[in-house]
mmCIF file of C-alpha atoms in Angstrom:
data_model
loop_
_atom_site.group_PDB
_atom_site.id
_atom_site.type_symbol
_atom_site.label_atom_id
_atom_site.label_comp_id
_atom_site.label_asym_id
_atom_site.label_seq_id
_atom_site.Cartn_x
_atom_site.Cartn_y
_atom_site.Cartn_z
ATOM 1 C CA UNK A 1 70.810 54.801 108.351
ATOM 2 C CA UNK A 2 71.872 58.467 107.827
ATOM 3 C CA UNK A 3 70.284 60.494 104.970
ATOM 4 C CA UNK A 4 73.440 61.009 103.564
ATOM 5 C CA UNK A 5 73.929 57.295 102.531
ATOM 6 C CA UNK A 6 73.491 56.149 98.817
ATOM 7 C CA UNK A 7 73.437 52.866 97.527
ATOM 8 C CA UNK A 8 73.310 50.535 97.723
ATOM 9 C CA UNK A 9 71.429 52.328 99.957
ATOM 10 C CA UNK A 10 72.998 54.001 97.616
ATOM 11 C CA UNK A 11 72.524 51.156 97.996
ATOM 12 C CA UNK A 12 74.367 51.553 97.670
ATOM 13 C CA UNK A 13 74.107 51.148 99.266
ATOM 14 C CA UNK A 14 73.523 49.168 97.468
ATOM 15 C CA UNK A 15 75.057 46.173 97.723
ATOM 16 C CA UNK A 16 74.662 46.311 101.337
ATOM 17 C CA UNK A 17 70.700 46.722 100.556
ATOM 18 C CA UNK A 18 68.381 44.660 102.999
ATOM 19 C CA UNK A 19 66.824 41.657 102.087
ATOM 20 C CA UNK A 20 64.616 41.202 104.516
ATOM 21 C CA UNK A 21 60.700 40.539 104.192
ATOM 22 C CA UNK A 22 58.958 43.365 102.265
ATOM 23 C CA UNK A 23 55.621 43.757 100.359
ATOM 24 C CA UNK A 24 55.215 41.494 97.229
ATOM 25 C CA UNK A 25 57.651 42.445 94.534
ATOM 26 C CA UNK A 26 61.238 42.887 94.815
ATOM 27 C CA UNK A 27 62.063 45.516 97.489
ATOM 28 C CA UNK A 28 63.074 49.156 96.011
ATOM 29 C CA UNK A 29 66.682 48.815 96.190
ATOM 30 C CA UNK A 30 66.849 45.059 96.318
ATOM 31 C CA UNK A 31 70.801 44.226 94.452
ATOM 32 C CA UNK A 32 69.493 41.285 92.174
ATOM 33 C CA UNK A 33 66.461 43.484 91.106
ATOM 34 C CA UNK A 34 68.766 46.523 90.557
ATOM 35 C CA UNK A 35 71.777 44.927 89.259
ATOM 36 C CA UNK A 36 70.862 41.306 87.545
ATOM 37 C CA UNK A 37 70.159 42.312 83.963
ATOM 38 C CA UNK A 38 70.247 38.725 82.866
ATOM 39 C CA UNK A 39 67.898 37.192 85.707
ATOM 40 C CA UNK A 40 70.689 34.667 86.490
ATOM 41 C CA UNK A 41 70.780 35.282 90.142
ATOM 42 C CA UNK A 42 74.302 36.563 90.002
ATOM 43 C CA UNK A 43 75.654 40.076 89.640
ATOM 44 C CA UNK A 44 78.901 40.474 87.243
ATOM 45 C CA UNK A 45 81.112 43.623 87.581
ATOM 46 C CA UNK A 46 79.701 44.493 84.008
ATOM 47 C CA UNK A 47 76.177 44.136 85.178
ATOM 48 C CA UNK A 48 77.170 46.472 88.402
ATOM 49 C CA UNK A 49 78.735 49.218 86.040
ATOM 50 C CA UNK A 50 75.425 49.060 83.803
ATOM 51 C CA UNK A 51 73.310 49.358 87.195
ATOM 52 C CA UNK A 52 75.407 51.864 88.894
ATOM 53 C CA UNK A 53 74.606 54.237 85.736
ATOM 54 C CA UNK A 54 70.993 53.599 86.069
ATOM 55 C CA UNK A 55 71.022 54.303 90.040
ATOM 56 C CA UNK A 56 73.085 57.180 89.654
ATOM 57 C CA UNK A 57 70.676 58.813 87.418
ATOM 58 C CA UNK A 58 67.813 57.996 89.672
ATOM 59 C CA UNK A 59 69.797 59.549 92.102
ATOM 60 C CA UNK A 60 70.626 62.525 90.191
ATOM 61 C CA UNK A 61 67.451 64.554 90.185
ATOM 62 C CA UNK A 62 68.325 67.266 88.024
ATOM 63 C CA UNK A 63 70.460 65.597 85.755
ATOM 64 C CA UNK A 64 73.486 67.423 85.774
ATOM 65 C CA UNK A 65 76.019 64.302 86.521
ATOM 66 C CA UNK A 66 77.206 65.379 89.911
ATOM 67 C CA UNK A 67 74.855 63.762 92.921
ATOM 68 C CA UNK A 68 74.610 66.656 95.459
ATOM 69 C CA UNK A 69 74.215 65.941 99.277
ATOM 70 C CA UNK A 70 70.581 67.196 98.757
ATOM 71 C CA UNK A 71 69.836 64.940 96.110
ATOM 72 C CA UNK A 72 71.209 61.830 97.952
ATOM 73 C CA UNK A 73 69.319 62.804 101.029
ATOM 74 C CA UNK A 74 65.947 63.019 99.176
ATOM 75 C CA UNK A 75 66.638 59.576 97.443
ATOM 76 C CA UNK A 76 67.388 57.867 100.665
ATOM 77 C CA UNK A 77 64.052 59.563 101.766
ATOM 78 C CA UNK A 78 62.346 57.899 99.133
ATOM 79 C CA UNK A 79 63.756 54.750 99.847
ATOM 80 C CA UNK A 80 63.171 54.817 103.453
ATOM 81 C CA UNK A 81 59.353 55.674 102.914
ATOM 82 C CA UNK A 82 59.103 52.265 101.071
ATOM 83 C CA UNK A 83 60.428 50.894 103.799
ATOM 84 C CA UNK A 84 57.959 52.232 106.464
ATOM 85 C CA UNK A 85 60.098 54.272 108.153
ATOM 86 C CA UNK A 86 63.844 54.652 109.438
ATOM 87 C CA UNK A 87 65.791 51.177 110.107
ATOM 88 C CA UNK A 88 67.958 52.839 112.494
ATOM 89 C CA UNK A 89 71.989 52.500 112.512
ATOM 90 C CA UNK A 90 73.777 49.315 112.158
ATOM 91 C CA UNK A 91 74.881 47.667 115.356
ATOM 92 C CA UNK A 92 78.235 48.325 116.926
ATOM 93 C CA UNK A 93 81.007 46.632 114.733
ATOM 94 C CA UNK A 94 78.778 46.131 111.758
ATOM 95 C CA UNK A 95 80.171 47.685 108.502
ATOM 96 C CA UNK A 96 78.341 51.007 107.926
ATOM 97 C CA UNK A 97 76.734 52.221 104.751
ATOM 98 C CA UNK A 98 78.609 54.962 103.267
ATOM 99 C CA UNK A 99 78.309 58.593 103.696
ATOM 100 C CA UNK A 100 78.543 61.315 101.414
ATOM 101 C CA UNK A 101 81.954 62.129 102.185
ATOM 102 C CA UNK A 102 82.867 58.409 101.778
ATOM 103 C CA UNK A 103 81.471 58.851 98.024
ATOM 104 C CA UNK A 104 83.015 62.473 97.306
ATOM 105 C CA UNK A 105 86.408 61.401 96.973
ATOM 106 C CA UNK A 106 87.642 64.468 95.589
ATOM 107 C CA UNK A 107 85.425 66.494 98.278
ATOM 108 C CA UNK A 108 84.183 69.112 95.834
ATOM 109 C CA UNK A 109 80.585 68.755 97.083
ATOM 110 C CA UNK A 110 79.197 66.190 94.602
ATOM 111 C CA UNK A 111 79.476 62.751 93.495
ATOM 112 C CA UNK A 112 80.416 62.029 89.994
ATOM 113 C CA UNK A 113 79.718 58.665 88.410
ATOM 114 C CA UNK A 114 83.360 57.639 88.427
ATOM 115 C CA UNK A 115 83.086 58.164 91.978
ATOM 116 C CA UNK A 116 80.123 56.760 92.354
ATOM 117 C CA UNK A 117 81.444 53.517 90.445
ATOM 118 C CA UNK A 118 84.490 53.643 92.131
ATOM 119 C CA UNK A 119 82.624 52.974 95.460
ATOM 120 C CA UNK A 120 80.261 50.160 94.253
ATOM 121 C CA UNK A 121 83.431 48.272 92.786
ATOM 122 C CA UNK A 122 85.450 48.525 96.091
ATOM 123 C CA UNK A 123 82.602 47.118 97.847
ATOM 124 C CA UNK A 124 81.925 44.461 94.951
ATOM 125 C CA UNK A 125 85.681 43.333 95.488
ATOM 126 C CA UNK A 126 84.859 43.111 99.291
ATOM 127 C CA UNK A 127 81.933 40.976 98.915
ATOM 128 C CA UNK A 128 83.102 38.587 96.292
ATOM 129 C CA UNK A 129 84.192 36.245 99.059
ATOM 130 C CA UNK A 130 85.474 33.610 96.298
ATOM 131 C CA UNK A 131 87.159 36.497 94.125
ATOM 132 C CA UNK A 132 85.207 34.928 90.740
ATOM 133 C CA UNK A 133 84.313 38.476 89.676
ATOM 134 C CA UNK A 134 80.596 37.610 90.577
ATOM 135 C CA UNK A 135 78.285 38.234 93.397
ATOM 136 C CA UNK A 136 75.928 35.424 94.217
ATOM 137 C CA UNK A 137 73.049 35.247 95.996
ATOM 138 C CA UNK A 138 74.889 33.648 99.041
ATOM 139 C CA UNK A 139 77.467 36.215 98.912
ATOM 140 C CA UNK A 140 74.995 39.167 98.976
ATOM 141 C CA UNK A 141 73.339 37.487 102.024
ATOM 142 C CA UNK A 142 76.407 36.577 103.748
ATOM 143 C CA UNK A 143 77.293 40.397 103.313
ATOM 144 C CA UNK A 144 73.577 41.405 104.518
ATOM 145 C CA UNK A 145 73.951 39.443 107.469
ATOM 146 C CA UNK A 146 77.319 40.794 108.459
ATOM 147 C CA UNK A 147 75.898 44.199 108.349
ATOM 148 C CA UNK A 148 72.642 43.422 109.789
ATOM 149 C CA UNK A 149 73.202 40.731 112.417
ATOM 150 C CA UNK A 150 70.040 39.354 114.136
ATOM 151 C CA UNK A 151 69.356 41.532 117.406
ATOM 152 C CA UNK A 152 68.563 39.825 120.685
#
């Protein structure tokens, strides 16, 4: 992954966040831990919106309401340090995490909360396979498998 991603690891990057074996406790960017406020095992659109505001604030180091490329990179580095280092690029044909340029839809050099949410909500819609307005653990796992297929 490049240091310019979010969510989702920005987490983005969040919704594509790895769910593989981690040390005890939830991974630092586990979508269920980050967004499932009522702990029902699903992420609703309302939970995504609330969680995106918290994640945005965590990335926006200076609290000015705008995420810069440097802030995004610093957040990504912090996440990767908890992972034990870089995970490498996704395999060919796999969906890629968002680039800073993808998040900065008005190309002004910063990402606002509105831009951040718009991107997450687009990914939410793509991952919501049964279109019920809720992301289940199975839907998140399927998205993760699509992005990180087993390596030979």
